[in-house]
PDB file of C-alpha atoms and ligand atoms in Angstrom:
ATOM      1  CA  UNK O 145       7.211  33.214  -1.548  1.00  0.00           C
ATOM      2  CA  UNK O 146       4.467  32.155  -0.102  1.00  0.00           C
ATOM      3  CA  UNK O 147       4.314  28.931   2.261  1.00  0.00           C
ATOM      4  CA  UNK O 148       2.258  26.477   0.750  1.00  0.00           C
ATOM      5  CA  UNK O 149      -0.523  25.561   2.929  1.00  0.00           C
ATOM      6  CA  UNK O 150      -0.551  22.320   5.312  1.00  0.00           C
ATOM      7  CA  UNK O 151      -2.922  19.371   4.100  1.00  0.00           C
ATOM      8  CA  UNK O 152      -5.703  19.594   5.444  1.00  0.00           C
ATOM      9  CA  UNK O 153      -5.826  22.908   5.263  1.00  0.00           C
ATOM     10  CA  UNK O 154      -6.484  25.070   8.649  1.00  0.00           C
ATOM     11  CA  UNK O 155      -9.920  26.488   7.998  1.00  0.00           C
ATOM     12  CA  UNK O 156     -12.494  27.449  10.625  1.00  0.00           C
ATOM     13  CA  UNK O 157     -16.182  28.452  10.517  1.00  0.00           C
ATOM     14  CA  UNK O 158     -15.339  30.959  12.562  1.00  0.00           C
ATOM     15  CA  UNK O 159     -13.227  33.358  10.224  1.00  0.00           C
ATOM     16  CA  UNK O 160     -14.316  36.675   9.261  1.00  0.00           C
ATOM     17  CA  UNK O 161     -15.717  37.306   5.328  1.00  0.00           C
ATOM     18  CA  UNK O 162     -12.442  38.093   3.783  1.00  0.00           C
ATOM     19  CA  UNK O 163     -11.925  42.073   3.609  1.00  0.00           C
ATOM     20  CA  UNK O 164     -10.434  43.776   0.959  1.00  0.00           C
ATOM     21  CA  UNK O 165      -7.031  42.541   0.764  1.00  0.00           C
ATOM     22  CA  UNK O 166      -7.603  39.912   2.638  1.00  0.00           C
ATOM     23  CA  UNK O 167      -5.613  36.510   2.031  1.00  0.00           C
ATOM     24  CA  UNK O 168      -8.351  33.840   1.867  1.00  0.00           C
ATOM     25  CA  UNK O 169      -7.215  30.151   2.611  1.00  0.00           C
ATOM     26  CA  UNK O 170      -6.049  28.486  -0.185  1.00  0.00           C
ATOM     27  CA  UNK O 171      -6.879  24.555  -0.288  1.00  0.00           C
ATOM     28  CA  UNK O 172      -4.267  22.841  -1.955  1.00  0.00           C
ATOM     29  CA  UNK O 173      -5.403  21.763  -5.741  1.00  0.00           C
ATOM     30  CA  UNK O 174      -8.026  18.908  -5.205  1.00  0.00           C
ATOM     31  CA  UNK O 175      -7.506  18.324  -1.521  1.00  0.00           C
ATOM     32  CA  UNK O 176     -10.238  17.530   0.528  1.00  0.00           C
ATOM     33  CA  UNK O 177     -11.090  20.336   3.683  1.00  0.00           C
ATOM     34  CA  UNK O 178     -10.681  18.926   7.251  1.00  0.00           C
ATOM     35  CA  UNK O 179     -13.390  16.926   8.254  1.00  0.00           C
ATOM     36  CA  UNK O 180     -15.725  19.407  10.064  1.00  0.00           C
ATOM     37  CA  UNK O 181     -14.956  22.339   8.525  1.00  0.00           C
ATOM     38  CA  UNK O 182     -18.236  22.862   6.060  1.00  0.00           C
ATOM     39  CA  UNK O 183     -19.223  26.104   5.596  1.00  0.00           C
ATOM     40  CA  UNK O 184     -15.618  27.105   5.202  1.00  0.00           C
ATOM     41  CA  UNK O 185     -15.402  27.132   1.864  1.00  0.00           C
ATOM     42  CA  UNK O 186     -17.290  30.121   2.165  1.00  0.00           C
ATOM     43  CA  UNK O 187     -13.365  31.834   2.321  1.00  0.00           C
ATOM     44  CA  UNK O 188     -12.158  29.971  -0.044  1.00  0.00           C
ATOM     45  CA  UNK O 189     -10.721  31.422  -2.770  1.00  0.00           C
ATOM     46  CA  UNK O 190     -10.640  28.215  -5.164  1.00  0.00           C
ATOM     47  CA  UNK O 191     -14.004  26.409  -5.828  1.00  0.00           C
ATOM     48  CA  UNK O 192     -13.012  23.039  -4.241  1.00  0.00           C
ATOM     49  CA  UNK O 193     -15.283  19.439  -5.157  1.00  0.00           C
ATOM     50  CA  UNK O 194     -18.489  18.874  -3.373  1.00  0.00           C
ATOM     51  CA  UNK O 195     -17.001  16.288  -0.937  1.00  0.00           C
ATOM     52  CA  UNK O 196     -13.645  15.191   0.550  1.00  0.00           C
ATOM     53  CA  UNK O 197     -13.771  12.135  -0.852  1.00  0.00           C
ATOM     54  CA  UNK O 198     -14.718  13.899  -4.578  1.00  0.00           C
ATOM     55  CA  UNK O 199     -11.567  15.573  -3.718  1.00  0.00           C
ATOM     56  CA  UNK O 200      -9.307  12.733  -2.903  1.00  0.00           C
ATOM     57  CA  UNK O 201     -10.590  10.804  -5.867  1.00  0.00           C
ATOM     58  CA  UNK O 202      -9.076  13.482  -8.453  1.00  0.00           C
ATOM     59  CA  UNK O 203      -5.930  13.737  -6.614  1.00  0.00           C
ATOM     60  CA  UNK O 204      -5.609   9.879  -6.808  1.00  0.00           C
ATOM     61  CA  UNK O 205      -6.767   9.347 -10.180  1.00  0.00           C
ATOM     62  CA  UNK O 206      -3.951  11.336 -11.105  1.00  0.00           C
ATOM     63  CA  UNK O 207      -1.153   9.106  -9.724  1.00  0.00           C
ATOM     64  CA  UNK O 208      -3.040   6.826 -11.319  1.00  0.00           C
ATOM     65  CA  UNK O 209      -2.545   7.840 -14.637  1.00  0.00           C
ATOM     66  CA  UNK O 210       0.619   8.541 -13.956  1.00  0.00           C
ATOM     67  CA  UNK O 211       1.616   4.498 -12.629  1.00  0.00           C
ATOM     68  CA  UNK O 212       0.150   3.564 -15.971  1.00  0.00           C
ATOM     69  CA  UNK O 213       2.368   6.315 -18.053  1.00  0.00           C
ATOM     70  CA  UNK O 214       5.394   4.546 -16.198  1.00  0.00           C
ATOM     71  CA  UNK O 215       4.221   0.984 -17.605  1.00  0.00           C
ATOM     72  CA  UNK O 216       1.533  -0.421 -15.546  1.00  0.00           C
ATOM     73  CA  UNK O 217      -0.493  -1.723 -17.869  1.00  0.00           C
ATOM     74  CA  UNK O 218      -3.106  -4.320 -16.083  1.00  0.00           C
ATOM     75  CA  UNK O 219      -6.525  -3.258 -15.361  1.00  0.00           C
ATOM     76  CA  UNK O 220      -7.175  -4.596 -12.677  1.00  0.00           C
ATOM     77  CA  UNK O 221      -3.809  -3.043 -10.686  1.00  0.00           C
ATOM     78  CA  UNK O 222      -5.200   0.205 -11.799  1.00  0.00           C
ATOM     79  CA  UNK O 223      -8.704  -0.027 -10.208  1.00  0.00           C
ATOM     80  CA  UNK O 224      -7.364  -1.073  -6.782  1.00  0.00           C
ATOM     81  CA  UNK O 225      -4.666   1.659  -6.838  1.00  0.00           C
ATOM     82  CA  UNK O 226      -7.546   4.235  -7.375  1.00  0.00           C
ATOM     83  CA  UNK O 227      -9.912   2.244  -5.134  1.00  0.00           C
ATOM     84  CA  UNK O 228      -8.110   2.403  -2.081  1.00  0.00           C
ATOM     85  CA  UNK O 229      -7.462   6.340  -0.244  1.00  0.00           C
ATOM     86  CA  UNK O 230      -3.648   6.088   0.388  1.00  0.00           C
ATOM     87  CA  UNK O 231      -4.193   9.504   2.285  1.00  0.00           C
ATOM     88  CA  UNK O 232      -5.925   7.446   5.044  1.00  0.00           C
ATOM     89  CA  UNK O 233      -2.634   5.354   5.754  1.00  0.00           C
ATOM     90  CA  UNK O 234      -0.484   8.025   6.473  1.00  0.00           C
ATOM     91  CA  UNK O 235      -0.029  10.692   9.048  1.00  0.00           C
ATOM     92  CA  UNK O 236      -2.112  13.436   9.431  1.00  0.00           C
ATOM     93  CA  UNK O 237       1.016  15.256   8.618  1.00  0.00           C
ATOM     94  CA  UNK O 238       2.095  14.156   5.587  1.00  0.00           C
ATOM     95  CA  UNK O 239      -1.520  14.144   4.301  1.00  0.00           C
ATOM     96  CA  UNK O 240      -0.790  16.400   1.796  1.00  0.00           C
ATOM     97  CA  UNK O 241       2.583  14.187   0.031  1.00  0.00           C
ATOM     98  CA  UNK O 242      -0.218  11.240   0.535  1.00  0.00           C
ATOM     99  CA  UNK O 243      -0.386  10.725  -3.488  1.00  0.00           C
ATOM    100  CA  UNK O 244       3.135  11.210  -4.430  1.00  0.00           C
ATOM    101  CA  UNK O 245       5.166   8.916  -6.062  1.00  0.00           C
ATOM    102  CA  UNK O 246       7.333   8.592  -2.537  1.00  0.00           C
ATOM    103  CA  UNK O 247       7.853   6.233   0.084  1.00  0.00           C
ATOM    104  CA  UNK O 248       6.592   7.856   3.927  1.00  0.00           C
ATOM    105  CA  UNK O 249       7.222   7.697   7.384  1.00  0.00           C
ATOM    106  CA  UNK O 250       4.620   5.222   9.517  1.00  0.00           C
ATOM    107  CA  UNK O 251       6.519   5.145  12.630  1.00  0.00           C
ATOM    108  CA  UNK O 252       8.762   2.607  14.419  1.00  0.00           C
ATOM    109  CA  UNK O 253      10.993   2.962  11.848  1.00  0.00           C
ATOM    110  CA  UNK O 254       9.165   2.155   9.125  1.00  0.00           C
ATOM    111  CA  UNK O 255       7.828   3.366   5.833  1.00  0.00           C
ATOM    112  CA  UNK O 256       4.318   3.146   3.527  1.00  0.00           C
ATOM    113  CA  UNK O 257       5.841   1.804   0.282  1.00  0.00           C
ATOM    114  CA  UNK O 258       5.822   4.149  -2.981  1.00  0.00           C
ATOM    115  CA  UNK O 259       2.458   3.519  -5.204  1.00  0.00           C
ATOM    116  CA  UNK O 260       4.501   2.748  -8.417  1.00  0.00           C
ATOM    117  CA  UNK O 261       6.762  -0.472  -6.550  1.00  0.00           C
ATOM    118  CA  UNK O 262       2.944  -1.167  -4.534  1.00  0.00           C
ATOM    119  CA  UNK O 263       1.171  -1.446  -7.887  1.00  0.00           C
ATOM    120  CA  UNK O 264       4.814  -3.279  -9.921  1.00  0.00           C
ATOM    121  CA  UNK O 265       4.870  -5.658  -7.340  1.00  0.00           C
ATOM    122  CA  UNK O 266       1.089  -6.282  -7.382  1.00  0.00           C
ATOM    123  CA  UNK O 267       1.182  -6.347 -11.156  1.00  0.00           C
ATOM    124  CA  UNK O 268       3.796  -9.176 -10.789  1.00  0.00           C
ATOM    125  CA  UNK O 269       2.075 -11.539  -8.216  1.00  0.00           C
ATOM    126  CA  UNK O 270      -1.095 -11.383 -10.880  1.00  0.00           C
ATOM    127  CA  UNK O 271       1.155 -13.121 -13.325  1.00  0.00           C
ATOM    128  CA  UNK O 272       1.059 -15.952 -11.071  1.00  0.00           C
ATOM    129  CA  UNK O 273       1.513 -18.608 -13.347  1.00  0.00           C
ATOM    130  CA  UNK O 274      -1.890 -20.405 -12.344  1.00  0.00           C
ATOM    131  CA  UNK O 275      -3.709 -17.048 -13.501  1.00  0.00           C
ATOM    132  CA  UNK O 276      -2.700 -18.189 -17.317  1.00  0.00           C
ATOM    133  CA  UNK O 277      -2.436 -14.136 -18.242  1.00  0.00           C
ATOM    134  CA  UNK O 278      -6.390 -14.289 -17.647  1.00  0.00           C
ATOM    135  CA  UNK O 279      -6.888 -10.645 -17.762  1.00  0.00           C
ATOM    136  CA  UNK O 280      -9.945 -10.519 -15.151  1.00  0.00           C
ATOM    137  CA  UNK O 281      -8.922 -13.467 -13.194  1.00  0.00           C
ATOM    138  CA  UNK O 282      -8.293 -12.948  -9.078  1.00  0.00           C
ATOM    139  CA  UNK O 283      -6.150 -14.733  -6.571  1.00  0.00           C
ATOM    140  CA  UNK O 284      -6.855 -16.889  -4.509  1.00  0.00           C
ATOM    141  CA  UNK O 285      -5.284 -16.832  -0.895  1.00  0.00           C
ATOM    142  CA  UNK O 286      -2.585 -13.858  -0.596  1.00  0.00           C
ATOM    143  CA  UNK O 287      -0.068 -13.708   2.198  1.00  0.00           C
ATOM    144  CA  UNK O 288       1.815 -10.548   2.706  1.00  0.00           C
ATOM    145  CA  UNK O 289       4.622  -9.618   4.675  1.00  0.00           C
ATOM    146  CA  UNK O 290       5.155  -6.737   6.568  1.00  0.00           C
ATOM    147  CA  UNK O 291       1.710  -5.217   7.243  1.00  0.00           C
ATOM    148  CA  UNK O 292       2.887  -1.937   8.047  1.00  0.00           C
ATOM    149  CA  UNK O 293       0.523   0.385   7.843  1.00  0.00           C
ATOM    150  CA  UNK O 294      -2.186  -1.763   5.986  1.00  0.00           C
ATOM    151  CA  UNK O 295      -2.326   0.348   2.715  1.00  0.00           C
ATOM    152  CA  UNK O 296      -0.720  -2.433   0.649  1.00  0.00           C
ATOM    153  CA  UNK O 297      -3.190  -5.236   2.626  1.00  0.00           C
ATOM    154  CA  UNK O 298      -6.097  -2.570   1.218  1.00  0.00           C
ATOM    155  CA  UNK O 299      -4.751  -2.536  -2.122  1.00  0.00           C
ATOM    156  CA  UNK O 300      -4.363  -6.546  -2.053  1.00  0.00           C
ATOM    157  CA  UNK O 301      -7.904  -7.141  -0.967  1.00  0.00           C
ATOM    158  CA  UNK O 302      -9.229  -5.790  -4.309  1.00  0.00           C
ATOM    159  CA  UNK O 303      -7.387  -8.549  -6.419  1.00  0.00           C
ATOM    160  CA  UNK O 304      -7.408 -11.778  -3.946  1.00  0.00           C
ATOM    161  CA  UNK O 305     -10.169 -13.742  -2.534  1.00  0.00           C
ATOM    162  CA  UNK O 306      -8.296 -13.543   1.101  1.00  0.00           C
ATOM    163  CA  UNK O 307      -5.592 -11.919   2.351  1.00  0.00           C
ATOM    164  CA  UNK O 308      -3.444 -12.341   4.692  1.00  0.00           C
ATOM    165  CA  UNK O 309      -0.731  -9.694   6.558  1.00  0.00           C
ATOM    166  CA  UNK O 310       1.545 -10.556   8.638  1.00  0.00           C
ATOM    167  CA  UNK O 311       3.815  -7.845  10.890  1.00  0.00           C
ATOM    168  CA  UNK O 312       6.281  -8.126  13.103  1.00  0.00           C
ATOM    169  CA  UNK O 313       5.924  -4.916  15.657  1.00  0.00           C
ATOM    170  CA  UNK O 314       3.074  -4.736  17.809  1.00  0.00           C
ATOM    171  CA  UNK O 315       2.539  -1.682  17.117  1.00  0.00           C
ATOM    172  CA  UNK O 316       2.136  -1.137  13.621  1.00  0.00           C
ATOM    173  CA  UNK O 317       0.103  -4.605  13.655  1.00  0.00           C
ATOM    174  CA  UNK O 318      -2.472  -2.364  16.009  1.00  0.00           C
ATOM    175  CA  UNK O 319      -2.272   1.041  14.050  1.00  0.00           C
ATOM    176  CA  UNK O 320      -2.956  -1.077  11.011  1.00  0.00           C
ATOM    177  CA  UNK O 321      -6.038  -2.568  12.621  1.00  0.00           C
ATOM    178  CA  UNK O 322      -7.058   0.867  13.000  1.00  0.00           C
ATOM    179  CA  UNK O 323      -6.493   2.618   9.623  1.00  0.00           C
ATOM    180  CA  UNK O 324      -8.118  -1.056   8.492  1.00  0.00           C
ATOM    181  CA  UNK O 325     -11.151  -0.242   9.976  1.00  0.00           C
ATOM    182  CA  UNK O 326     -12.997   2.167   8.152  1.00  0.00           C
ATOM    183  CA  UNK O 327     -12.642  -0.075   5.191  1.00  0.00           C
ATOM    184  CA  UNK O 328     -14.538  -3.062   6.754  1.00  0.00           C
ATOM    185  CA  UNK O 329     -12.572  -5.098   4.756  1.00  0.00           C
ATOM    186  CA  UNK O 330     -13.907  -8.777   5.552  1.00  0.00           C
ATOM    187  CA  UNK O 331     -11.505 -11.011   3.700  1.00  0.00           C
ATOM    188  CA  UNK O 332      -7.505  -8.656   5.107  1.00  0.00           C
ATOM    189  CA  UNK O 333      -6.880 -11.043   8.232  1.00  0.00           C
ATOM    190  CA  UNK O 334      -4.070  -8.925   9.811  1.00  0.00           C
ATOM    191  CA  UNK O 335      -1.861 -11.407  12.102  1.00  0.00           C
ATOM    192  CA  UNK O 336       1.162 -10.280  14.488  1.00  0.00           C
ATOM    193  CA  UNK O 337       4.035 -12.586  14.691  1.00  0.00           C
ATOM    194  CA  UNK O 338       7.284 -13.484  12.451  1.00  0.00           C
ATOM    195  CA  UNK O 339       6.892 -13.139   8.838  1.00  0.00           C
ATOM    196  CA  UNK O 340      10.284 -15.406   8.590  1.00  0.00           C
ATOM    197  CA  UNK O 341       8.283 -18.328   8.934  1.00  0.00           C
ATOM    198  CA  UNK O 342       5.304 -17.402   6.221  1.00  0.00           C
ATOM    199  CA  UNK O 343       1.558 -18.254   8.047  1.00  0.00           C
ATOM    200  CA  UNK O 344       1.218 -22.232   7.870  1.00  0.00           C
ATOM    201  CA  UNK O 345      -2.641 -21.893   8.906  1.00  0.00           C
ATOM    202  CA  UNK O 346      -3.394 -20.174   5.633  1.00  0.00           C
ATOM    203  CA  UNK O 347      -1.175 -22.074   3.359  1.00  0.00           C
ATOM    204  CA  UNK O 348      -1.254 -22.532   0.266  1.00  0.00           C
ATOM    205  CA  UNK O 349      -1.222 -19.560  -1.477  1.00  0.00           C
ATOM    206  CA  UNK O 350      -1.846 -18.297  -4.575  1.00  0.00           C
ATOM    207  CA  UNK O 351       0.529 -15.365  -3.972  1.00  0.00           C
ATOM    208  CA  UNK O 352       3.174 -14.256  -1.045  1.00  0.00           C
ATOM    209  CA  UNK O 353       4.411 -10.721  -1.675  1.00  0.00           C
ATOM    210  CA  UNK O 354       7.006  -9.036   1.092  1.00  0.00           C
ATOM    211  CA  UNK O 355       7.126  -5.559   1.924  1.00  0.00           C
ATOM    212  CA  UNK O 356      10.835  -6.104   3.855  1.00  0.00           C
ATOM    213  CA  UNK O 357      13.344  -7.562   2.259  1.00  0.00           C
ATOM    214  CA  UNK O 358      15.997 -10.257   3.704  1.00  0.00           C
ATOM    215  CA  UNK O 359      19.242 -11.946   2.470  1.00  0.00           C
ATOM    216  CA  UNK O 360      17.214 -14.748   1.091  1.00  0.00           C
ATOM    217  CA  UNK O 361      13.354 -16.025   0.388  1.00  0.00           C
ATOM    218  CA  UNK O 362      12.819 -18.076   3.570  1.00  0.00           C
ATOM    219  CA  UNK O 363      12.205 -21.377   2.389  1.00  0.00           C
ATOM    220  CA  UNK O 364       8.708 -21.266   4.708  1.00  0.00           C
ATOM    221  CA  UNK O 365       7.483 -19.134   2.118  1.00  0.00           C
ATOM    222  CA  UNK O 366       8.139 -21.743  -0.844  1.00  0.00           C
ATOM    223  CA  UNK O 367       6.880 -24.720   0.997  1.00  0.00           C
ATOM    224  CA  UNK O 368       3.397 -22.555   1.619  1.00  0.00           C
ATOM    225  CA  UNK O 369       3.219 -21.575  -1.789  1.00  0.00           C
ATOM    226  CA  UNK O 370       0.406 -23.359  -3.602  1.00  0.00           C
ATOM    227  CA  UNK O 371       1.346 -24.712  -7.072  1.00  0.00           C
ATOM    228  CA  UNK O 372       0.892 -22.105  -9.980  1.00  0.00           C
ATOM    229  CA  UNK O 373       1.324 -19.903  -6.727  1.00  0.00           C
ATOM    230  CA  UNK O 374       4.246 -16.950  -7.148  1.00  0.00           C
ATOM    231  CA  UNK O 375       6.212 -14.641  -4.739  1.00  0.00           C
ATOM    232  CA  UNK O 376       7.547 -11.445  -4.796  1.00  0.00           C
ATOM    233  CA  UNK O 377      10.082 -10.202  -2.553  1.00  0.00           C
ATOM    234  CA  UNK O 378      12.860  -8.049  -2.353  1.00  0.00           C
ATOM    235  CA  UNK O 379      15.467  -9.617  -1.357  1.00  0.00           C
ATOM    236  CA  UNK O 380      19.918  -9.164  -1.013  1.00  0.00           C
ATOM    237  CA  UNK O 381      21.367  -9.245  -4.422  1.00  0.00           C
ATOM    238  CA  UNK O 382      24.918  -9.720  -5.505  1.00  0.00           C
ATOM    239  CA  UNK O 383      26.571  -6.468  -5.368  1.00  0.00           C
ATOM    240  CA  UNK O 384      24.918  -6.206  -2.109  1.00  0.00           C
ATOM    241  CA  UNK O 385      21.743  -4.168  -2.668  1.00  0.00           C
ATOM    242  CA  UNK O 386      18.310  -5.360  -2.836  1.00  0.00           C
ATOM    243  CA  UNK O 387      16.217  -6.314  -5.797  1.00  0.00           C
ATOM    244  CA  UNK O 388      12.979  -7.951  -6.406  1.00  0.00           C
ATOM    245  CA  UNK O 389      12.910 -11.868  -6.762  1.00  0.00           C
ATOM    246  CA  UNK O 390       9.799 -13.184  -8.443  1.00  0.00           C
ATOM    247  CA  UNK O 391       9.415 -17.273  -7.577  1.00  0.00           C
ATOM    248  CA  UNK O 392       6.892 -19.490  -9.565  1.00  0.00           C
ATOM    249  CA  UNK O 393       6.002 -22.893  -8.379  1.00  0.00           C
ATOM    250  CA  UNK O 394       5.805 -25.103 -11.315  1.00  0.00           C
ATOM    251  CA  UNK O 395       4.338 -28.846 -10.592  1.00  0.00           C
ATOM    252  CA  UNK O 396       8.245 -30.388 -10.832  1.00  0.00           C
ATOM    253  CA  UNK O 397       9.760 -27.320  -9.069  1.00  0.00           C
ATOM    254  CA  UNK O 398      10.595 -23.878  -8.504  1.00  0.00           C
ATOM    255  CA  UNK O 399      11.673 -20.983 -10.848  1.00  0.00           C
ATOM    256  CA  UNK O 400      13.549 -18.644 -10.129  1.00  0.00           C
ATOM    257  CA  UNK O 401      14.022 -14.541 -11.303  1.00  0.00           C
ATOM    258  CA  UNK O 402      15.866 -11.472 -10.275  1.00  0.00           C
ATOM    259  CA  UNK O 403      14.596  -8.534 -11.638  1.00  0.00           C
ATOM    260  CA  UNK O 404      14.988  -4.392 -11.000  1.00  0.00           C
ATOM    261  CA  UNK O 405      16.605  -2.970  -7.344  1.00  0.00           C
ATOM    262  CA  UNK O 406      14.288  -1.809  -4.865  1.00  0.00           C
ATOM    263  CA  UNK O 407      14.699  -0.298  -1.767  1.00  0.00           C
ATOM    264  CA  UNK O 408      12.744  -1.883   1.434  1.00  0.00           C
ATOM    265  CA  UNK O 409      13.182  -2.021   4.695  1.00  0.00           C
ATOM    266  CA  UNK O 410      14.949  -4.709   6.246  1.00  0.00           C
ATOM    267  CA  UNK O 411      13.148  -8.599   7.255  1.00  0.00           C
ATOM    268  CA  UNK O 412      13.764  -9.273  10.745  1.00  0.00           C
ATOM    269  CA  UNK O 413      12.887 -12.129  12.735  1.00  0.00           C
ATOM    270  CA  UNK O 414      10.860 -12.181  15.845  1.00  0.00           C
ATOM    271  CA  UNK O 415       8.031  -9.989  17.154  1.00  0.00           C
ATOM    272  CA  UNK O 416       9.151  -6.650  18.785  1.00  0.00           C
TER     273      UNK O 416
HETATM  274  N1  SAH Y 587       3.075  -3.137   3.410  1.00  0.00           N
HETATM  275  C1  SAH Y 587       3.391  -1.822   3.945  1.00  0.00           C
HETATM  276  C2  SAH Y 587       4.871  -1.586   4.036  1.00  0.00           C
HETATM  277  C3  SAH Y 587       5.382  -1.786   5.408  1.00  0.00           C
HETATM  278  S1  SAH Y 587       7.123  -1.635   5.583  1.00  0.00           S
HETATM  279  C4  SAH Y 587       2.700  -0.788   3.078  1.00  0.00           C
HETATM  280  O1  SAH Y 587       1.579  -0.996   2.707  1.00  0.00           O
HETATM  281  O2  SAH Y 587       3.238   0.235   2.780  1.00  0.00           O
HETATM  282  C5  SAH Y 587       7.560  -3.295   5.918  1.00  0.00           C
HETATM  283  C6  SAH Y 587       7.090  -3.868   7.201  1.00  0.00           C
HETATM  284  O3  SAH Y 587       7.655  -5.171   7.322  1.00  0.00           O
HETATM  285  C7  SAH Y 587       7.518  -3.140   8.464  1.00  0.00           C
HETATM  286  O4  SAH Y 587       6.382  -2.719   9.163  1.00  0.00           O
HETATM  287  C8  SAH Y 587       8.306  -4.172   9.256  1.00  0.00           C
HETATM  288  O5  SAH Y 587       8.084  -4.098  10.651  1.00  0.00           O
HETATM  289  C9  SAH Y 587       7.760  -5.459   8.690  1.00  0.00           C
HETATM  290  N2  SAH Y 587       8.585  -6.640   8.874  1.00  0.00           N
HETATM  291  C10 SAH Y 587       9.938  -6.790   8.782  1.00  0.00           C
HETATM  292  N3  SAH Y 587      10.290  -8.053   9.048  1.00  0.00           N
HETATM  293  C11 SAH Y 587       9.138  -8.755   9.284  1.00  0.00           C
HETATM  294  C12 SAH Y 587       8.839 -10.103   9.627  1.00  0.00           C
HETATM  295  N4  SAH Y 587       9.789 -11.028   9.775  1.00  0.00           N
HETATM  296  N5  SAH Y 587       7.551 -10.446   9.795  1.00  0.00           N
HETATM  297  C13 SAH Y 587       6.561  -9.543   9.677  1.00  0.00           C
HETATM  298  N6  SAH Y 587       6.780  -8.251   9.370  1.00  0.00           N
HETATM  299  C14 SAH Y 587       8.046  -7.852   9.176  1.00  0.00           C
END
């Protein structure tokens, strides 16, 4: 069999016309060229879109359409799953897995969450009980911990009036920062320093959403939550895996569900 080709695929203006027989360079269905290799698709076999971008759109609609054939049904987690280019987030080696359904390496130990628990847990934090089930309604004030990467920040920023991210290792806080910055994203306020404790100087929020999970919601995050506010963690269940814990603040206390396993990394304390 043939070895399917790398994402992006390794094209140069420099190649010979194909001659008879000749393999040309596939691009792998919808994928956009490297950067800086127009004129390539001279040898390419497959008519490829216009623009990278063109081409990264139709690979991301279609994990789209595929989060809301697995359930998700709200609007407005749809058009912030296929706002934001996942494939920017990840390694330039695992490009090409950038729109599967799959959790990725982003170094230090640490992973990109899957799309469908990204756009569930997003979907959950919009039923926030001061939203009222307002179908076009946006948060207010997000906190989110465990930056990572920034894709979830990204995805955030198209559903809350501010957000902000919170991580623990230098290091991703800084790459992050990076990926962050071709978005210009004004209102994601990335911040390095222990999660544990939530982000007093931003409190309250509307919503508090954790990409790590721990053997309890720190109680920080509850006394920073506004009222109508909701969080969404994973966090140690019985049996002694992990499922999400969704936490509404009423106005004569808090409420309290476990729903579905998940499978996050772990909440640690401290900055590393
Ligand atoms: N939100 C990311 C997922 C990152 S994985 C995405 O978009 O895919 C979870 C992150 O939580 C890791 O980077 C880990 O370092 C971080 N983390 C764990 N404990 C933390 C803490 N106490 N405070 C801040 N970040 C923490």
């Amino acid at each position: 069999m043939k070895p399917r080709p790398g994402f992006p695929a390794r094209l140069t203006t420099s190649a010979p016309a194909p001659g008879p027989g000749a393999r040309a360079a596939k691009v792998p269905a919808g994928m956009p060229p490297k950067p800086g290799t127009r004129g390539a698709a001279a040898v390419v076999a497959a008519p490829i879109p216009a623009t990278p971008s063109m081409a990264s759109d139709a690979v991301r609609a279609r994990m789209v359409q595929k989060l809301a054939s697995q359930g998700i049904a709200d609007a407005r987690v749809l058009r912030a799953m296929s706002s934001v280019e996942r494939h920017r987030f990840v390694d330039s080696a695992l490009v090409n897995q950038a729109y599967e359904d799959t959790s990725l390496p982003i170094g230090l130990g640490q992973t990109i969450s899957k799309p469908s628990v990204v756009a569930r847990m997003i979907e959950l934090l919009l039923g926030a009980p001061a939203l009222n089930g307002q179908a076009d309604a946006r948060l207010g004030r997000v906190l989110e911990i465990g930056t990572g990467c920034g894709y979830q920040a990204a995805v955030l920023s198209h559903v809350a009036s501010e957000v902000y991210s919170i991580e623990r290792l230098r290091g991703l806080n800084e790459r992050a920062r990076a990926n962050l910055r071709h978005f210009r994203l004004a209102t994601v306020h990335l911040l390095l320093g222990d999660g544990m404790l939530g982000y007093a100087k931003g409190a309250p929020y509307a919503g508090i959403i954790a990409a790590a999970g721990g053997d309890a919601v720190p109680d920080a995050w509850i006394a920073q939550l506004a009222v109508g506010g909701r969080i969404v963690a994973p966090t140690r269940s019985a049996d002694g895996g992990q499922a999400l814990v969704v936490i509404d603040r009423g106005p004569s206390g808090v409420q309290r569900r476990v729903l579905e396993a998940v499978h996050f990394v772990p909440l640690k304390s401290g900055i590393a």
